[in-house]
Structure formats: structure tokens, C-alpha cells
Short mmCIF file of C-alpha atoms in Angstrom, two decimals:
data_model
loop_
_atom_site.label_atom_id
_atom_site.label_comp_id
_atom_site.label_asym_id
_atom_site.label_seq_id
_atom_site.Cartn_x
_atom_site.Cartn_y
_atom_site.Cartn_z
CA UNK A 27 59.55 11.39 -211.43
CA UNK A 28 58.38 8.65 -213.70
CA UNK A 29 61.13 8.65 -215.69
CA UNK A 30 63.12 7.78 -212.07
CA UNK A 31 61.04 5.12 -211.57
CA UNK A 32 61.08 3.00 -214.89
CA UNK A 33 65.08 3.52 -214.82
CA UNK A 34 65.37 2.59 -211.07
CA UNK A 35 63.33 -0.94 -212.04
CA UNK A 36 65.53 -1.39 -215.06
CA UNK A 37 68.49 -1.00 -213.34
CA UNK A 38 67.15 -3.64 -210.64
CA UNK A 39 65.75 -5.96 -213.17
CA UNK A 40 69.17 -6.03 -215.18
CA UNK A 41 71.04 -6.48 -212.18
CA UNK A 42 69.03 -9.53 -211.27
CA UNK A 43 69.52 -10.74 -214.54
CA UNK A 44 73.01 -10.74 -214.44
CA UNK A 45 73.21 -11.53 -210.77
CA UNK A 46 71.40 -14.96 -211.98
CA UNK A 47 73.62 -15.65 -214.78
CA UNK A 48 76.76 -15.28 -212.66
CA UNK A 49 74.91 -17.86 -209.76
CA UNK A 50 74.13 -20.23 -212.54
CA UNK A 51 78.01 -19.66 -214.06
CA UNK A 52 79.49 -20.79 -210.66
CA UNK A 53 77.20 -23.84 -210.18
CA UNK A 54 77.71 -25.06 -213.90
CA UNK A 55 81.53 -24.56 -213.21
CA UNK A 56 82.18 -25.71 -210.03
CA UNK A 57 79.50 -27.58 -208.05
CA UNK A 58 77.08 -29.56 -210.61
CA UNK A 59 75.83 -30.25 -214.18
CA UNK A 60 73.49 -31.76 -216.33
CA UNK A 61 74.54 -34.28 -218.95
CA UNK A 62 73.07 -36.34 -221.07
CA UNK A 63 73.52 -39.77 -222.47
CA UNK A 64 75.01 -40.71 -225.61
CA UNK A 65 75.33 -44.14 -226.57
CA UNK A 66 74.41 -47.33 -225.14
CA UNK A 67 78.02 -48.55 -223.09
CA UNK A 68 75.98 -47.94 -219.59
CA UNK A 69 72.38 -50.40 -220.49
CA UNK A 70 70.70 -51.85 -218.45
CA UNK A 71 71.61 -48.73 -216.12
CA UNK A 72 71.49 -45.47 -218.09
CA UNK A 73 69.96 -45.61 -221.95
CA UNK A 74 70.46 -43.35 -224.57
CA UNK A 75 68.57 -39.90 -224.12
CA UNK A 76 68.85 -39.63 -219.62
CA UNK A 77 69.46 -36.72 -218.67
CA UNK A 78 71.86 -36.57 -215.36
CA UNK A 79 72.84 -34.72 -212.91
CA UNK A 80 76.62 -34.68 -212.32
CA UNK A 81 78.45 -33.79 -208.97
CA UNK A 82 81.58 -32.16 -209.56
CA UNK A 83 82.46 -31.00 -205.56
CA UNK A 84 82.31 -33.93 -203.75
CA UNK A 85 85.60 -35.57 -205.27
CA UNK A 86 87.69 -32.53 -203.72
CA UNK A 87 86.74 -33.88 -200.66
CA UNK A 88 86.73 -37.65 -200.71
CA UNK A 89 88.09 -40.10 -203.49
CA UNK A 90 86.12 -42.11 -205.88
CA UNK A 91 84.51 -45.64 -204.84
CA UNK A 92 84.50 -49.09 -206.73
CA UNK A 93 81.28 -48.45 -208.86
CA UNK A 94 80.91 -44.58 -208.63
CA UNK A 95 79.56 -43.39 -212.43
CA UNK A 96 82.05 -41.23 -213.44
CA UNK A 97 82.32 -38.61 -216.48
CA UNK A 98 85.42 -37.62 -217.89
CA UNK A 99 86.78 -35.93 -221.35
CA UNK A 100 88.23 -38.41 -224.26
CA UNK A 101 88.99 -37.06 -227.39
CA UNK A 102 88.24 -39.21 -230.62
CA UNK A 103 89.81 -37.79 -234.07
CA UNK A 104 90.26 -34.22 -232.95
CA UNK A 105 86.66 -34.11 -231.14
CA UNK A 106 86.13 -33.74 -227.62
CA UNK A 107 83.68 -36.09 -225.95
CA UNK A 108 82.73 -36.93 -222.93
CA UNK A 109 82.32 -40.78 -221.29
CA UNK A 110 80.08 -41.69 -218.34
CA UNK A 111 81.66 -45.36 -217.02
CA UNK A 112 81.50 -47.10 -213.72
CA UNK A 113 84.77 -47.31 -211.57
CA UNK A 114 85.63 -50.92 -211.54
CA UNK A 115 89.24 -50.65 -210.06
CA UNK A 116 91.39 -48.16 -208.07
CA UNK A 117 94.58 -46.75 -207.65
CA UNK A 118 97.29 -49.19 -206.60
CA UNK A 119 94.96 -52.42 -207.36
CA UNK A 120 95.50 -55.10 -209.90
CA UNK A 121 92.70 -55.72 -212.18
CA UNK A 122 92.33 -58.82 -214.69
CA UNK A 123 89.62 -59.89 -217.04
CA UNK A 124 89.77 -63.71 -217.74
CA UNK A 125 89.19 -64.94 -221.01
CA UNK A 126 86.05 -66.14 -219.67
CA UNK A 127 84.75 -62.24 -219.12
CA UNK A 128 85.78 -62.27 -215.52
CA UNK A 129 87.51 -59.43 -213.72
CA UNK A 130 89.69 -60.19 -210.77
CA UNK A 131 91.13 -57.50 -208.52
CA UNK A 132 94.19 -58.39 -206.63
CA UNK A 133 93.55 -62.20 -207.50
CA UNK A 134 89.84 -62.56 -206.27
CA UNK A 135 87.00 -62.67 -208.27
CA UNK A 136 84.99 -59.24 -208.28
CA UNK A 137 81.53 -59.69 -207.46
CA UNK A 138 79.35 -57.22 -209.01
CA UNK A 139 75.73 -56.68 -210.46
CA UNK A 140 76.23 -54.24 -213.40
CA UNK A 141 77.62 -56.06 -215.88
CA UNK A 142 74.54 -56.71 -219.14
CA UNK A 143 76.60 -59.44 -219.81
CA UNK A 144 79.64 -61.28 -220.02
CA UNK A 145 82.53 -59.62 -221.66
CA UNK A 146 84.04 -61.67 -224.93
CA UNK A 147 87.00 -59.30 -224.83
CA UNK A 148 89.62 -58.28 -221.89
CA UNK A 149 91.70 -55.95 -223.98
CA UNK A 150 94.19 -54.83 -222.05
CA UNK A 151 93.26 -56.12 -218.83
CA UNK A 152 93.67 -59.75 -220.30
CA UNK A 153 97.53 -59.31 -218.84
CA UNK A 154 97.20 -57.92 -214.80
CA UNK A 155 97.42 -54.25 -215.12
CA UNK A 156 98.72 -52.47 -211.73
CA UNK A 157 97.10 -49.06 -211.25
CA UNK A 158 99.09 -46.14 -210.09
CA UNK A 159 98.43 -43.41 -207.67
CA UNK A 160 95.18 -41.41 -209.09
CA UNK A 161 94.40 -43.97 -211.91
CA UNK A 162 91.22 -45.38 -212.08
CA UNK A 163 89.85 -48.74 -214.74
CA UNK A 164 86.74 -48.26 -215.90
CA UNK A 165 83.95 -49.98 -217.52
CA UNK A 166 80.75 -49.52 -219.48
CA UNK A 167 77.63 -52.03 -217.73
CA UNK A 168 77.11 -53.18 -221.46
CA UNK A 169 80.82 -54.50 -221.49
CA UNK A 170 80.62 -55.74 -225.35
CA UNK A 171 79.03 -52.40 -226.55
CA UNK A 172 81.42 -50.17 -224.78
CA UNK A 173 84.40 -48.13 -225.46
CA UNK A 174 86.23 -48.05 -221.89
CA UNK A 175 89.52 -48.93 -219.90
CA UNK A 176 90.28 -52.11 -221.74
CA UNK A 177 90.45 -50.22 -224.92
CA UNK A 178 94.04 -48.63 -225.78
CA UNK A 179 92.68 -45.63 -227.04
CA UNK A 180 90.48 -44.82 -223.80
CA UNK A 181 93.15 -46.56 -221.39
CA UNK A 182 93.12 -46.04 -217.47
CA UNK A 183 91.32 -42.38 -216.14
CA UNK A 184 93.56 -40.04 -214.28
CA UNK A 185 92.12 -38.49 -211.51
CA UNK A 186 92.63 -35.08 -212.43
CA UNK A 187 90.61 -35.73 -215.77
CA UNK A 188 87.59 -36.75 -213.97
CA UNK A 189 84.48 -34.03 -214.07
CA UNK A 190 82.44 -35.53 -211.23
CA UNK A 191 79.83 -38.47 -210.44
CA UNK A 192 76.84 -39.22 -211.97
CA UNK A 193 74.41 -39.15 -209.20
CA UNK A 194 70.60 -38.02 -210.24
CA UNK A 195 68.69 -38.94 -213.29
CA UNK A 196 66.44 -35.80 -214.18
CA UNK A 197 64.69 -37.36 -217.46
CA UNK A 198 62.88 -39.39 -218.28
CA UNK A 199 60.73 -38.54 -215.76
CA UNK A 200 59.46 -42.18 -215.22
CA UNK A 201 63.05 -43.06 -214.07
CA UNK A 202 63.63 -40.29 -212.09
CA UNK A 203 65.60 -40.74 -209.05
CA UNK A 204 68.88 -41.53 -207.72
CA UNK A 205 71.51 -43.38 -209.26
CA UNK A 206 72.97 -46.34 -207.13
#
């Protein structure tokens, strides 16, 4: 009878085990992740080290806003990375940097708060660049320390590359919170 017993609570235990590792599977996959921060292209917002909570539903269901903190896949010399940016223009806008550091969409001056400072180099938003349908421009908040949409090699984000939205800082725990 004891020998019943200790197999029956095995058999439970291992198939809560597994039953957790499959639950944690499908939220890792499909509804959220954590992330952290490499790099310093998002100071004075996110610093080297945060660890992040990432929203990867919500996007099936509604389309990304100006200023959303994105994370998407770009591969540098054969190695996958991945880039958390803000969304500074979207599909079917025209964006322009000035060579004074300013960005224009559709010929007005953006107004915006995230910027560390003003950017010494447009790339290739110094010509207008018209976005197509499920293209997005994107930019680091410490523009002169950050590889992003005005650089060739990162270019405009297609839709279908993006993972989800950086929404929750988890760590440090003296900036935990919300991320606006």
C-alpha cells in the first residue's frame, strides 16, 4: 500500500512539474518576456542592466503608437541580437532629421521629450524617407550613442519583425514600475 502511495505522489508531482513548464513555455512564447538591457542607445530612459518586461499579444490586436518601446531581432556579423528603440514614425509618414538634429514628420516639427540630446547625425533620414505599409523608424533616446533607423545597416522595422513592447521595468528594483 505504501508503495501505491509514494508512486501516486510522484506521478502527481511530475505531472505538475511538467504541467508548469508547458504554462511557462506558452507565456514565454506567446504572451510576454523578460529582457534585459544591453547598451546605452535608450539613456536617460532605460540604462544598461534593466530588466523588462515585454508584451508580445497586444500588437495582434492594435498597431504600434508614436513612442511605443519596441524590441525586435537585428543581426550584426552572423549574430543575432536584439534592439529595444522607441517608435518615432509610422507607416505611410514622412520623417526628416534636419541637419540641426531635428525630426520632422510630414513637414512639422515633432515635439517630443525623449531625446538625451540633439542628434549630430540624420543618416538616412537627412533626405525625407516615406514609410510603407507595416514599416516603422525608430530611434534610440541617446540619439548620438545609438545604432537605429537612420543607420543603413539597422534601416526601417517591419512589422512582422517586431517581438512586442517594452512595458514594465522589473529591476532595479528602485526603478520599478511602468514604462511611459
Amino acid at each position: 500500500m505504501k508503495g501505491l502511495k509514494v508512486n501516486s505522489e510522484l506521478k502527481g508531482t511530475f505531472s505538475a512539474i511538467i504541467f508548469s513548464i508547458v504554462i511557462a513555455w506558452f507565456i514565454i512564447t506567446f504572451i510576454g518576456q523578460r529582457t534585459v538591457v544591453d547598451g546605452h542607445s535608450m539613456e536617460n530612459t532605460l540604462f544598461h542592466g534593466d530588466n523588462l518586461l515585454i508584451d508580445k499579444v497586444s500588437y495582434d490586436f492594435e498597431e504600434p503608437e508614436r513612442f511605443d518601446i519596441i524590441v525586435f531581432p537585428h543581426e550584426i556579423g552572423g549574430e543575432k541580437k536584439y534592439y529595444i528603440k522607441r517608435i518615432i514614425g509610422l507607416p505611410g509618414e514622412e520623417i526628416y532629421i534636419d541637419s540641426r538634429g531635428f525630426i520632422y514628420i510630414n513637414g512639422k516639427l515633432l515635439k517630443e521629450r525623449f531625446g538625451r540630446e540633439i542628434m549630430e547625425s540624420p543618416g538616412i533620414a537627412s533626405s525625407p524617407i516615406v514609410l510603407k505599409e507595416g514599416e516603422y523608424f525608430v530611434l534610440g533616446d541617446n540619439r548620438n550613442h545609438s545604432s537605429d533607423s537612420r543607420d543603413s545597416s539597422v534601416g526601417l522595422v517591419q512589422s512582422d519583425k517586431i517581438i512586442g513592447k517594452a512595458f514594465f521595468r522589473i529591476y532595479p528594483f528602485s526603478k520599478i514600475g511602468f514604462l511611459e
